Every structure is written in structure tokens, then in C-alpha cells.
Amino acid sequence: MSESDSQSQEQITVVLPDGSELDVAADATVEDCAYEIGPGLGRDTVAGKLDGDLVAKEQPVYDGAALEIVTEGSDESLRVMRHSAAHCLAQAVERHFDDVDLAIGPPTDDGFYYDFDNLEIDEDDFAALEDEIEEIIEADYEIEREEVSVEEARERLADEPYKLELLEELAEEGQQVTFYSQGEWEDLCAGPHVESTGEIGVVKLLEIAGAYWRGDEENTMQTRIYGTAFEDESDLEEFLERLEQAEERDHRKIGNEMDLFSIQDVTGPGLPLYHPPGKTILRQLERFVEDLNEESGYDYVETPHVFKTDLWHRSGHYENYKDDMFIFDVGDDEFGLKPMNCPGHAAIFQDHSWSYRDLPIRYAENGKVYRKEQRGELSGLSRVWAFTIDDGHLFVRPDQIEREVEGIMDLIVDVLETFDLEYEMALATRPEKSVGSDEIWERAESQLKSVLESRNLDYDLEEGDGAFYGPKIDFAFEDAIGRGWDGPTVQLDFNMPERFDLSYVGEDNEEHRPVMIHRALYGSYERFFMMLIEHFEGKFPLWLAPEQVRVLPISDDNLGYAHRVANEFDDFRVEVDGRDSTLERKIRAAHDDRVPYQIIVGDNEEEDGNISVRDRFEEQEYDVEIETFREHLEGERDEQRIEPDFLAE
Ligand SMILES: [Zn+2]
Ligand SMILES: [Zn+2]
């Protein structure tokens, strides 16, 4: 229904989360709707969500909107409170520092930040700022929302160049914008906020970082202050503890300690170099999925890193993705590094003629891709320019979707269980704008649902969240300290087969379009590797560990025996620590390198032809027969057990 239609009526209708409809006056706000549902809910309303966007409770609703009421104690209300805490930070900064320019200050998933220009600050200033913030909270200023005209906003923001820039961008002449004020301080801000500063719990400042204005490296580098806020002290304590654990596990720190990878200025940003220990782990990961793929009927293909842009025009990447691609000329032709592997695989499929009996066709490739992320966003292995996807593309008949997705789910579950990861999944269905017929969408969605339901899997239904070209199942997993990560995906695609004019000859002798399925088990190796480093804290399971066993001679006299013992384990990744050093130091070094097992040999062991075994949890056993330990190691490796368990029983 168009806007003019809804305005001509006195009543409009909003849709509540349970699917029921609520008729309200045409000028009703979020809060009015809440009171309409019930006075208790009205009183508890903090903010609202309109079609998924968090808005102030004073915001008018519109006809047909999906409305959710945000009440105290919800995740969204925590976001609202943190946004208010960001304002307190900015207020405190302006009380302590002169001539600061304000940029933006939004809430984030676990806190908030505020960006400033012309601010000279270091973390020693945090204590004073935190005290000031506490005073602002104690003063319990009312947080007032005010609608003003663009013209007036321009006057109020005369000294705030960044705010002015935002204003010019988001508002047109004659429109109203909102300001939020508390005490002497105010900000151009869409909100929502809590009612008064006294409703903000405890605030903690965390970190200072540089951030380009609007994330664009051509712009000024500003000062970003990160902080967080919680309802009470104990929630904050819990968060800080998790943060500390996360820092201990930081993959950049462990990656450096274990010599897994480096990212160097001279080789370029976001371009990781894998060192031998890191690549050893990656090769195990590669082999693991290669075996799974081969057992499941995938054929490996290989495509180059660079293609003529003709391919990207055909695939649609040129139109939609050009800004994130590395594009360059060679002679008269334009080329681009591949941001995705799919077009190459579609081109391989297109190079044949296929019958319905040939399908499904399954291609796999560990394909390196390149995406030009903002430099300021690059971070360790989590955001990079070059990464490898354990990519797979299937070309299937519409009636084969269910069986193939079944097969992919088996592989994904195999991966997640091998690494002992908790996971959740979501089915995302047809968005408003989409390509493909009603028939193919309905057929595809019902097949995906049937896969999930036949397995009795719990999943979130994310209606309208699919890609324009097809529905998908997304996995998210949780690591050892409860953090969530994006995981594998299964994505149906009705668009690329059109663009590449892919076809097969059906039983009816007519040409038909196959459906393309994109799937990855790890997703990107880089993200998955990072997650594993942090999940295992560098203490990789035996089958992944770069060095599986280290032999430590007690003195130089035992060096010969140490090498003979190492030879007994030569189908493992084994090293001898032959340095002239004390046993204590050697144990410490092996521990720091997170080697799963140390074999210690001295005169006693040499005389008996035995070994002593020590694991990285500092358990030790003497007089172990070499053969006994060998057998155990083989079992632990081949069964891909998660933790060293020779000494655990
Ligand atoms: Zn704000
Ligand atoms: Zn793909």
C-alpha cells in the first residue's frame, strides 16, 4: 500500500511478532501501539523495532510495518542503554577537553564507541573520564528528545563539521531531525535512548583506536574510544573476564608465538603469509575436506586467480561488486582478481552439454579469492584481502535439491562435530526483491524445510532474509568461550544459471535450467583457522598440531638414544630438542610451543629401552613402552580426538 493510501485512512495496521495485526490511529507512535496492546507493556516500553530497525518509542509507526516492542531487560534495551552511555562518554570528553569535534557514537554488539577529532588522549585519561561519566549518571539528567528543522539543526551544529556533514546527507530541506540532550550537552542523533542518565548502569572504557571518518582511508583519521555498559557490576565483571580470556586466546598473539603466520607491511595489508607450522595445520584442514568431498562425489577443479572482466560482467559482479574488486588493465583488456569462485565453476559447467542423467554435477576447489575491504577494517585473519574458500558448487535438477542439501548437511555436521563446535542454524527465505519464478522458490524452500525437519533440527526461520537469487541455510557456531562465529552456508542460486545460460536436456528432450548450489564447509580457511586457534588456545588436537611429539634428552649423553626414539615415531611430526640446555628449560619450551606430547629420555629410559611421556597439561608417566605409546598416538591421531588423552585416563 502506498503512503498516500495509508494517510487517507484514519486507521493503519501494524503486524506484531506473533503474526497478529493491530489497528491503530494513523499518527500512532511505537509507544501508543504498546499501550494499545496493554498498559503494562506501554509502561515498560524502552524503544521499538520497525521492520527490524531499532527506533525511539516516540517514532510514528506506518501501515504494514512489522512492529516489535523493546522492553527492559532485552538485548535491544541493552543496546539502547549503551547508546546512551556513548553520549555520556562524549559529554565527559567535552567537559575535559576543549575544541573536540564529535563524529559518530553508536552501540555495538558488546558495547559502544564514540569517534572524535582533535582529541589528544591516552588510556591514562580513562579513570578521569569514567569518574566524569559516573557523575553524569548520578546527576540523573533527563534525556530529552527534540525534533527540530534542518535549518535550525544547521545553526546548532555550526561548530561541528562532521555532524554537519551527516546532517546534509541525511536530511532534506524542510524535514525534521532529532536531537537528544542531557544537561548542558546535546547531539544530533536518531536515538533511541533511555529516559534519563540515571538509568545507565555501569560504564567502563576499554580501548583507544584510530578510525577513518566514515571508514574511508582517504578521510581524516579520528580517535575512537571503545567502552561498554552493563546493568550492574557483576555483568560487567563477567564480561571483562571473557574479554581477558579472549585476549589470551587472540589468534594474532598465538599465531606469532607458534610461528603460524605473519602479515607484513612489505607484503601488503590483509595478505597473510603462512609459515611452515601454520601451513601444516592448514594442510590437515585441506586434506580433511578433500577426503570428505571425494567420498561424496565431488570433482576437484581449478580456476586462476584472475579473469577478464567479461566474466564479471556476465556474472553480475562487475555491476554489483566492482568497488570490492581489484581491477586492472593489461593492454586493451580489463582484468579482475576473483572475489568469488562461482563464475569460474559456472563457466566450466557451461563448456559441456549435459543430460538430466548427468546431474548432479559437483565441483570443489580450495579457491583463493580477493576482496578489497577498507584498510581500516582489516584485522589479523578475521578480515583480509586474500583468503581461501573450501568452495563447492553443485548443478542440480530442481527435483534433486533436497537430496543434495541432505548430503551437504551431512558434511557440515561432520565438520562441526569433528571440531567439537556447538552450532545453530537458520533458514532464510525469499526477500521482497528476487529473481526466479514463484514455482521454483516454493519448491526450493519446501525442500530445504523438509531437510531440516526430517532431521528434527532446531532452526530459526528468517523470513525474507534470503539472497535475491535464492534461499539459504546459514550455520553459526559457538567457540570454547561462548563467542559466536559465522559458519558454513548452503545457498541456492536461480540467478547465475540464467546469466550463464546453463542448461541440461531433460527427459522430455527439452532444455532446462539447472539450479546452482553454493556451499562451503569451513567458509573461509582464514576465518576458520583463526577461530580454531582461539577455540583451542593454540593447543591443537594431535592430528592438527604442527609438531606432534618432541623428544627431550635429559643430557647430551642421551642424544643418540633420543634420535633412535624419534625414528620410531617417524610417521609423526616429531622433533628432538638437542640443544645444550637443562631439562626444565626444554620442558618449558615444549610447553610454550604447545606440543601435545613430550618424550623424556635419560639414562634410566635408555637402559630399559623405555620412555617417559609428558603432555602439555604437565601430566607425566614413567617407564612407558615405546610400542604402547605408539599405538595410543595412532589412535588419537586417526580418530581425530580433540585433546591429548594418553595420560588423561
Ligand atoms: Zn547518538
Ligand atoms: Zn559460490
XYZ file of C-alpha atoms and ligand atoms in Angstrom:
651
model
C 0.000 0.000 0.000
C 1.428 3.383 -0.933
C 1.957 6.150 1.564
C -0.833 8.331 0.231
C -3.281 5.459 0.647
C -2.381 4.970 4.261
C -2.576 8.667 5.048
C -6.045 8.943 3.616
C -7.267 6.372 6.131
C -7.802 7.039 9.776
C -6.520 3.689 10.900
C -3.395 1.835 9.934
C -2.325 -1.707 10.657
C 0.926 -2.980 12.090
C 1.999 -6.616 12.313
C 3.133 -7.951 15.671
C 5.836 -10.621 16.149
C 3.248 -13.406 16.605
C 1.796 -12.512 13.196
C -1.332 -10.898 14.583
C -2.411 -7.472 13.346
C -3.052 -4.360 15.364
C -5.169 -1.465 14.076
C -4.083 1.913 15.401
C -4.614 5.580 14.617
C -2.712 6.807 11.568
C -0.468 9.014 13.722
C 0.245 6.410 16.429
C 3.764 6.070 17.813
C 5.546 2.915 18.900
C 4.617 3.733 22.484
C 0.937 4.261 21.563
C 0.908 0.797 19.987
C 2.395 -0.691 23.147
C -0.320 0.942 25.301
C -2.888 -0.338 22.827
C -1.661 -3.878 23.483
C -1.672 -3.384 27.236
C -0.932 -0.650 29.787
C 1.810 -2.739 31.449
C 3.633 -3.121 28.159
C 3.150 0.576 27.467
C 4.867 1.494 30.723
C 7.776 -0.909 30.121
C 8.475 0.247 26.591
C 12.035 1.391 26.029
C 12.033 1.569 22.237
C 10.638 -0.243 19.234
C 11.703 -2.094 16.162
C 10.068 -1.196 12.863
C 10.792 -3.706 10.133
C 13.883 -4.708 12.075
C 15.225 -1.177 12.691
C 15.611 -0.017 16.259
C 13.662 3.239 16.701
C 12.648 5.600 19.506
C 9.337 4.897 21.185
C 8.208 8.362 20.055
C 8.609 7.291 16.422
C 5.321 7.119 14.490
C 4.584 3.707 13.001
C 3.459 3.217 9.421
C 0.950 0.998 7.731
C 2.052 -2.587 7.221
C 5.160 -2.259 9.425
C 6.374 -5.257 11.384
C 6.450 -3.867 14.911
C 8.303 -5.252 17.896
C 8.141 -3.555 21.293
C 11.503 -3.351 23.049
C 11.202 -3.646 26.814
C 13.660 -3.531 29.688
C 15.957 -6.495 30.110
C 16.049 -7.421 26.408
C 19.198 -7.387 24.270
C 17.816 -4.418 22.392
C 17.228 -2.462 25.557
C 20.864 -3.089 26.486
C 21.788 -1.572 23.110
C 19.656 1.463 23.847
C 21.325 1.895 27.223
C 24.785 1.567 25.657
C 23.974 4.181 23.083
C 23.067 6.495 25.965
C 26.371 5.564 27.620
C 28.166 6.628 24.408
C 26.511 10.013 24.778
C 27.750 10.241 28.379
C 31.264 9.499 27.135
C 31.045 12.315 24.584
C 29.668 14.668 27.226
C 32.503 13.754 29.597
C 35.103 14.208 26.853
C 33.760 17.653 26.017
C 33.869 18.618 29.687
C 37.530 17.601 29.892
C 38.915 18.606 26.510
C 38.448 21.822 24.527
C 37.671 22.152 20.822
C 36.903 18.490 20.273
C 34.846 17.659 17.169
C 32.192 14.988 17.536
C 31.757 12.345 14.867
C 29.579 9.282 15.479
C 28.874 7.220 18.595
C 26.775 4.087 18.086
C 26.219 0.999 20.245
C 27.953 -2.206 19.103
C 27.332 -5.878 19.851
C 29.176 -5.724 23.154
C 29.382 -2.065 23.995
C 29.691 1.248 22.195
C 32.214 3.654 20.784
C 32.424 7.329 20.051
C 34.666 8.888 17.391
C 36.276 12.283 17.979
C 38.533 14.567 16.014
C 41.070 16.972 17.530
C 41.337 14.866 20.646
C 44.705 14.102 22.211
C 44.107 11.349 24.688
C 45.621 8.166 26.053
C 44.357 5.406 28.303
C 45.707 7.186 31.383
C 42.821 9.608 30.904
C 40.248 6.820 31.248
C 39.974 6.996 35.040
C 39.114 10.710 34.982
C 36.619 10.209 32.154
C 34.996 7.274 33.928
C 34.612 9.399 37.055
C 33.027 12.146 34.989
C 30.655 9.631 33.357
C 29.690 8.374 36.779
C 28.882 11.916 37.844
C 26.719 12.367 34.774
C 24.883 9.148 35.624
C 24.447 10.200 39.237
C 23.142 13.612 38.188
C 20.300 11.695 36.538
C 19.797 14.225 33.736
C 16.622 13.779 31.814
C 17.425 12.666 28.248
C 15.228 14.818 26.082
C 14.265 14.112 22.509
C 13.563 17.119 20.382
C 12.530 17.451 16.766
C 13.961 20.464 15.005
C 14.055 21.705 11.432
C 17.104 21.126 9.268
C 17.679 24.864 9.226
C 17.789 25.059 12.993
C 19.937 21.945 13.226
C 22.431 23.591 10.900
C 22.711 26.553 13.256
C 23.109 24.385 16.335
C 25.825 22.345 14.646
C 27.800 25.277 13.298
C 30.898 24.199 15.266
C 30.591 20.507 14.445
C 31.857 19.911 10.906
C 31.292 16.136 10.966
C 27.784 16.406 12.349
C 27.028 18.985 9.682
C 28.222 16.614 7.016
C 25.899 13.910 8.348
C 23.031 16.359 8.577
C 23.405 17.472 4.954
C 23.416 13.878 3.911
C 20.502 12.511 5.858
C 18.025 15.320 5.784
C 16.429 17.385 3.086
C 15.291 20.975 3.427
C 12.060 21.296 5.332
C 12.481 17.971 7.110
C 12.705 17.450 10.825
C 15.690 15.827 12.529
C 16.063 14.784 16.146
C 18.391 15.989 18.856
C 18.901 14.300 22.196
C 20.072 16.399 25.095
C 21.182 15.706 28.658
C 22.193 18.543 30.957
C 24.337 21.059 29.045
C 25.094 18.575 26.238
C 23.233 17.660 23.068
C 23.762 15.567 19.980
C 22.205 15.183 16.558
C 21.013 11.625 16.905
C 18.204 9.350 15.736
C 18.146 7.588 19.116
C 16.598 5.751 20.811
C 17.770 6.435 24.345
C 16.838 5.659 27.920
C 14.733 8.254 29.769
C 17.462 9.680 31.964
C 21.173 9.195 32.571
C 20.341 7.578 35.900
C 19.026 4.547 34.012
C 22.502 3.772 32.734
C 24.144 1.037 34.782
C 27.927 0.773 34.977
C 30.204 2.108 32.252
C 33.747 1.012 31.517
C 36.114 2.458 28.912
C 38.141 -0.185 27.136
C 40.379 0.980 24.361
C 41.522 3.784 22.071
C 41.927 3.152 18.368
C 42.330 5.150 15.191
C 39.373 5.115 12.830
C 38.920 6.831 9.499
C 35.938 9.141 9.254
C 33.228 7.008 7.639
C 35.655 4.099 7.350
C 37.290 5.656 4.308
C 41.077 5.783 4.321
C 41.023 8.937 2.156
C 39.450 10.732 5.120
C 40.828 12.055 8.413
C 41.982 9.537 10.995
C 39.927 10.137 14.103
C 40.205 8.923 17.663
C 37.793 6.159 18.583
C 37.133 5.377 22.226
C 35.589 1.997 22.895
C 33.613 1.293 26.017
C 30.882 -0.894 27.334
C 27.982 -0.620 29.737
C 26.009 -3.158 31.727
C 23.013 -3.153 34.024
C 25.187 -3.994 37.009
C 28.698 -4.579 38.252
C 28.528 -8.387 38.154
C 27.543 -8.462 34.460
C 30.455 -6.144 33.767
C 32.866 -8.350 35.730
C 31.746 -11.370 33.766
C 32.250 -9.516 30.513
C 35.738 -8.322 31.491
C 36.711 -11.856 32.405
C 35.590 -13.097 28.993
C 37.478 -10.239 27.371
C 40.626 -11.236 29.202
C 40.189 -14.837 28.073
C 39.674 -13.611 24.531
C 42.915 -11.611 24.699
C 44.789 -14.650 25.987
C 43.438 -16.553 23.025
C 43.939 -13.823 20.441
C 44.959 -15.594 17.246
C 47.438 -12.835 16.359
C 49.287 -13.354 19.642
C 49.228 -17.163 19.458
C 49.951 -17.079 15.710
C 53.100 -15.146 16.455
C 54.164 -17.330 19.404
C 53.670 -20.529 17.396
C 55.072 -19.055 14.161
C 51.838 -19.849 12.309
C 51.512 -16.811 10.049
C 52.520 -13.212 9.552
C 51.047 -10.168 7.877
C 53.818 -7.764 6.962
C 53.940 -4.159 5.791
C 56.272 -5.040 2.965
C 53.964 -7.719 1.539
C 50.795 -5.696 1.951
C 47.777 -5.306 4.183
C 45.339 -8.152 4.658
C 47.637 -10.556 2.809
C 48.596 -13.335 5.239
C 51.782 -15.372 4.816
C 51.576 -18.868 6.259
C 54.762 -20.148 7.873
C 55.552 -23.892 7.924
C 53.784 -24.640 11.243
C 50.685 -22.710 10.135
C 50.618 -24.297 6.711
C 50.995 -27.730 8.326
C 47.723 -27.151 10.137
C 46.065 -25.748 7.012
C 47.143 -28.796 5.014
C 45.478 -31.086 7.534
C 42.326 -28.988 7.223
C 42.553 -29.130 3.436
C 43.001 -32.891 3.415
C 40.127 -33.356 5.801
C 37.632 -31.622 3.496
C 39.228 -33.066 0.379
C 38.593 -36.558 1.716
C 35.021 -35.652 2.636
C 34.404 -34.132 -0.797
C 35.904 -37.051 -2.661
C 33.855 -39.555 -0.683
C 30.761 -37.520 -1.501
C 31.164 -37.451 -5.236
C 32.754 -34.051 -5.765
C 35.186 -33.496 -8.612
C 38.043 -31.099 -7.986
C 38.524 -28.283 -10.467
C 40.968 -25.407 -10.526
C 40.499 -21.851 -11.723
C 43.004 -18.980 -11.945
C 43.143 -16.040 -9.576
C 42.428 -13.508 -12.295
C 39.883 -13.306 -15.092
C 38.976 -10.922 -17.860
C 36.234 -8.626 -16.627
C 33.962 -10.055 -19.349
C 33.369 -12.870 -16.887
C 32.479 -10.418 -14.121
C 30.068 -8.615 -16.431
C 28.373 -11.889 -17.182
C 28.199 -12.988 -13.541
C 26.925 -9.592 -12.397
C 29.866 -8.981 -10.078
C 31.024 -6.056 -12.184
C 27.742 -4.234 -11.653
C 27.235 -5.104 -8.031
C 30.632 -5.802 -6.573
C 33.109 -3.716 -8.554
C 34.120 -1.471 -5.643
C 35.265 -4.502 -3.658
C 37.297 -5.939 -6.518
C 40.905 -5.437 -7.590
C 40.592 -4.404 -11.247
C 43.406 -3.505 -13.630
C 44.206 -3.192 -17.328
C 46.518 -5.380 -19.338
C 46.905 -3.895 -22.811
C 43.414 -3.167 -24.085
C 41.721 -5.673 -21.803
C 40.452 -5.203 -18.310
C 41.032 -7.913 -15.724
C 39.942 -8.503 -12.166
C 41.127 -10.711 -9.317
C 38.339 -13.114 -8.461
C 36.207 -12.173 -5.459
C 34.314 -15.481 -5.752
C 34.883 -18.846 -7.332
C 31.365 -19.439 -8.622
C 31.621 -17.768 -12.057
C 34.674 -19.873 -12.918
C 32.793 -23.034 -11.979
C 29.724 -21.939 -13.939
C 31.997 -21.391 -16.958
C 33.336 -24.938 -16.607
C 29.812 -26.366 -16.425
C 28.782 -24.319 -19.445
C 31.569 -25.769 -21.553
C 29.724 -29.121 -21.863
C 26.320 -30.314 -22.927
C 24.543 -32.204 -20.193
C 21.672 -34.628 -19.980
C 19.337 -34.917 -16.986
C 21.072 -38.228 -16.249
C 24.447 -36.491 -15.737
C 23.154 -34.329 -12.904
C 24.015 -33.560 -10.176
C 27.452 -32.231 -11.078
C 29.542 -31.322 -8.055
C 32.685 -29.183 -8.340
C 35.052 -28.430 -5.491
C 38.030 -26.114 -5.228
C 40.141 -24.627 -2.480
C 39.835 -21.320 -4.235
C 41.759 -18.206 -3.283
C 39.667 -15.055 -3.594
C 40.437 -11.353 -3.224
C 38.182 -8.706 -1.785
C 39.219 -5.108 -1.287
C 37.968 -4.426 2.227
C 38.584 -0.994 3.755
C 42.114 -0.967 5.115
C 40.913 0.255 8.473
C 38.686 -2.817 8.767
C 41.479 -5.335 8.204
C 42.377 -7.330 11.275
C 44.536 -10.436 11.670
C 42.985 -13.343 9.800
C 39.451 -12.224 10.520
C 39.317 -9.503 7.843
C 41.741 -9.951 4.979
C 42.168 -9.094 1.313
C 43.179 -12.600 0.236
C 41.512 -15.708 1.547
C 40.719 -19.230 0.509
C 37.257 -20.764 0.473
C 36.714 -24.520 0.605
C 34.242 -23.870 -2.141
C 31.811 -26.244 -3.743
C 29.232 -25.678 -6.446
C 26.572 -28.148 -7.421
C 24.474 -28.052 -10.555
C 21.273 -29.938 -9.914
C 17.810 -30.567 -11.291
C 15.046 -28.884 -9.269
C 13.906 -32.313 -8.035
C 17.392 -33.070 -6.695
C 17.674 -30.123 -4.321
C 16.527 -31.990 -1.242
C 18.837 -34.956 -1.662
C 21.841 -32.803 -2.408
C 21.210 -30.465 0.507
C 20.868 -33.581 2.702
C 24.336 -34.631 1.562
C 25.809 -31.194 2.213
C 24.263 -31.120 5.703
C 25.952 -34.447 6.463
C 29.304 -32.951 5.521
C 28.758 -29.799 7.548
C 27.688 -31.719 10.628
C 30.736 -33.950 10.203
C 32.988 -30.884 10.240
C 31.308 -29.244 13.214
C 31.358 -32.440 15.271
C 34.988 -33.158 14.439
C 35.978 -29.809 15.892
C 33.532 -30.107 18.757
C 31.696 -26.899 17.917
C 28.214 -26.043 19.130
C 26.088 -24.700 16.322
C 22.815 -23.094 15.384
C 21.231 -22.752 12.014
C 18.793 -20.531 10.210
C 16.751 -20.845 7.066
C 16.487 -17.566 5.162
C 13.623 -17.342 2.692
C 12.536 -15.251 -0.273
C 13.072 -11.497 0.078
C 10.784 -8.916 -1.474
C 13.053 -8.370 -4.450
C 14.090 -11.608 -6.036
C 14.708 -13.383 -9.310
C 13.182 -16.727 -10.231
C 9.604 -17.936 -10.540
C 7.181 -18.473 -7.655
C 7.237 -22.135 -8.524
C 10.991 -22.595 -8.168
C 11.102 -20.590 -4.918
C 8.288 -22.582 -3.358
C 9.760 -25.836 -4.475
C 13.242 -24.944 -3.224
C 12.078 -23.594 0.129
C 9.899 -26.569 0.837
C 12.779 -28.924 0.050
C 15.110 -27.029 2.395
C 12.457 -27.115 5.131
C 11.930 -30.764 4.626
C 15.685 -31.441 5.044
C 15.734 -29.533 8.322
C 12.525 -31.085 9.589
C 13.355 -34.652 8.638
C 16.433 -34.310 10.821
C 14.496 -32.823 13.684
C 16.824 -29.864 13.656
C 16.072 -26.690 15.529
C 16.404 -23.742 13.250
C 15.431 -20.105 13.088
C 13.198 -19.159 10.232
C 14.440 -15.827 8.888
C 11.634 -14.852 6.628
C 12.586 -12.567 3.754
C 16.303 -12.750 4.619
C 17.390 -14.925 1.701
C 19.541 -13.548 -1.107
C 17.701 -12.110 -4.116
C 18.847 -15.160 -6.086
C 17.784 -17.937 -3.738
C 17.052 -19.202 -0.215
C 19.831 -20.415 2.091
C 20.712 -22.238 5.277
C 23.324 -20.491 7.423
C 25.222 -22.052 10.296
C 26.647 -20.138 13.213
C 28.864 -21.789 15.773
C 29.941 -21.080 19.269
C 33.526 -21.418 20.464
C 35.032 -22.515 23.765
C 34.322 -19.187 25.455
C 30.842 -18.757 24.080
C 31.535 -16.410 21.201
C 29.516 -16.798 18.030
C 31.062 -17.085 14.571
C 29.676 -17.245 11.064
C 29.933 -20.790 9.845
C 29.188 -22.867 6.789
C 26.432 -21.989 4.336
C 24.260 -23.731 1.789
C 22.959 -21.265 -0.749
C 20.578 -21.952 -3.610
C 21.003 -19.839 -6.714
C 18.475 -19.355 -9.517
C 20.283 -16.346 -10.974
C 23.731 -17.446 -12.059
C 22.372 -20.325 -14.188
C 20.324 -17.675 -16.049
C 23.245 -15.332 -16.511
C 25.460 -18.120 -17.814
C 22.596 -19.643 -19.786
C 23.299 -23.026 -18.192
C 21.158 -25.906 -19.318
C 20.676 -29.637 -19.486
C 18.476 -31.732 -21.715
C 15.576 -33.197 -19.780
C 13.726 -36.468 -20.148
C 11.319 -34.568 -22.396
C 14.198 -33.701 -24.747
C 13.752 -30.020 -23.905
C 16.398 -27.694 -22.490
C 16.059 -26.982 -18.763
C 17.828 -24.716 -16.291
C 19.746 -26.380 -13.506
C 19.756 -24.868 -10.011
C 23.186 -23.950 -8.676
C 24.051 -24.640 -5.041
C 26.942 -22.807 -3.394
C 28.308 -24.443 -0.283
C 31.312 -24.185 1.975
C 32.073 -26.397 4.948
C 34.575 -24.154 6.694
C 33.703 -20.994 4.811
C 36.998 -19.178 4.559
C 40.069 -21.057 5.763
C 41.330 -17.834 7.256
C 38.268 -17.259 9.425
C 38.040 -20.906 10.368
C 41.746 -21.123 11.204
C 41.506 -18.007 13.344
C 38.501 -19.430 15.136
C 40.287 -22.757 15.740
C 43.416 -21.046 17.079
C 41.270 -19.166 19.586
C 38.933 -22.066 20.309
C 41.822 -24.415 21.139
C 44.011 -21.617 22.523
C 46.732 -22.919 20.208
C 46.529 -26.376 21.834
C 45.510 -28.161 18.667
C 44.325 -31.744 18.629
C 47.101 -34.189 17.789
C 46.065 -34.624 14.148
C 46.371 -30.868 13.553
C 49.327 -29.978 15.778
C 52.264 -28.707 13.693
C 54.687 -30.625 15.924
C 53.055 -33.672 17.483
C 55.842 -35.111 19.596
C 59.099 -33.645 20.892
C 61.857 -35.822 22.303
C 63.831 -34.243 25.154
C 67.143 -35.896 26.099
C 67.987 -35.245 29.760
C 71.657 -34.737 28.875
C 73.904 -34.846 25.800
C 74.751 -38.461 26.724
C 71.183 -39.413 25.787
C 71.151 -37.570 22.464
C 71.825 -40.692 20.393
C 69.027 -42.588 22.124
C 66.732 -39.588 21.677
C 67.239 -39.741 17.909
C 66.672 -43.508 17.865
C 63.397 -42.989 19.734
C 62.401 -40.184 17.345
C 62.960 -42.595 14.446
C 60.402 -44.932 15.992
C 57.859 -42.134 15.545
C 58.894 -41.031 12.093
C 55.364 -41.187 10.703
C 54.501 -38.431 13.158
C 55.672 -34.836 13.128
C 58.463 -35.338 15.646
C 61.457 -33.216 16.648
C 64.394 -33.753 19.005
C 65.363 -30.870 21.274
C 69.139 -31.375 21.007
C 70.085 -28.022 22.491
C 72.590 -27.863 25.295
C 70.102 -26.779 27.921
C 68.521 -28.003 31.128
C 65.605 -30.412 31.031
C 63.495 -27.849 32.824
C 64.078 -25.330 30.054
C 63.342 -27.883 27.361
C 60.058 -28.776 29.045
C 59.160 -25.096 29.303
C 59.921 -24.541 25.596
C 57.831 -27.553 24.522
C 55.033 -26.303 26.729
C 55.201 -22.809 25.223
C 55.159 -24.306 21.739
C 52.039 -26.242 22.776
C 53.471 -29.578 21.605
C 50.869 -32.214 22.602
C 53.424 -34.790 23.853
C 56.976 -34.675 25.114
C 59.047 -37.845 25.330
C 61.726 -37.544 28.006
C 64.742 -39.851 27.830
C 67.596 -40.160 30.350
C 69.934 -42.941 31.478
C 67.140 -44.974 33.096
C 64.981 -44.904 29.984
C 67.969 -45.696 27.759
C 68.940 -48.711 29.896
C 65.392 -50.119 29.865
C 64.693 -49.164 26.246
C 61.641 -47.243 27.504
C 60.476 -43.650 27.530
C 58.804 -41.182 29.862
C 55.816 -39.334 28.437
C 54.635 -35.895 29.420
C 51.698 -33.994 27.972
C 51.064 -30.268 27.662
C 48.881 -30.390 30.766
C 52.005 -31.369 32.735
C 50.940 -34.928 33.457
C 53.866 -37.349 33.302
C 54.237 -41.123 33.226
C 57.485 -43.087 33.574
C 58.600 -46.438 32.134
C 56.325 -46.402 29.133
C 56.979 -48.935 26.407
C 57.598 -47.300 23.064
C 55.107 -49.605 21.337
C 52.343 -48.846 23.849
C 52.712 -45.126 23.287
C 52.897 -45.549 19.500
C 49.619 -47.414 19.416
C 47.981 -44.794 21.526
C 49.277 -41.961 19.343
C 47.998 -43.606 16.187
C 44.556 -43.980 17.708
C 44.451 -40.443 18.977
C 45.569 -39.053 15.630
C 43.403 -41.196 13.376
C 40.264 -40.781 15.434
C 40.886 -37.039 15.462
C 40.366 -36.842 19.188
C 40.094 -33.308 20.461
C 42.536 -33.463 23.399
C 45.665 -35.465 24.158
C 44.345 -38.345 26.221
C 47.219 -40.759 26.792
C 47.713 -39.564 30.342
C 44.178 -38.444 30.919
C 42.564 -41.737 31.759
Zn 23.531 9.054 19.448
Zn 29.683 -19.703 -4.927
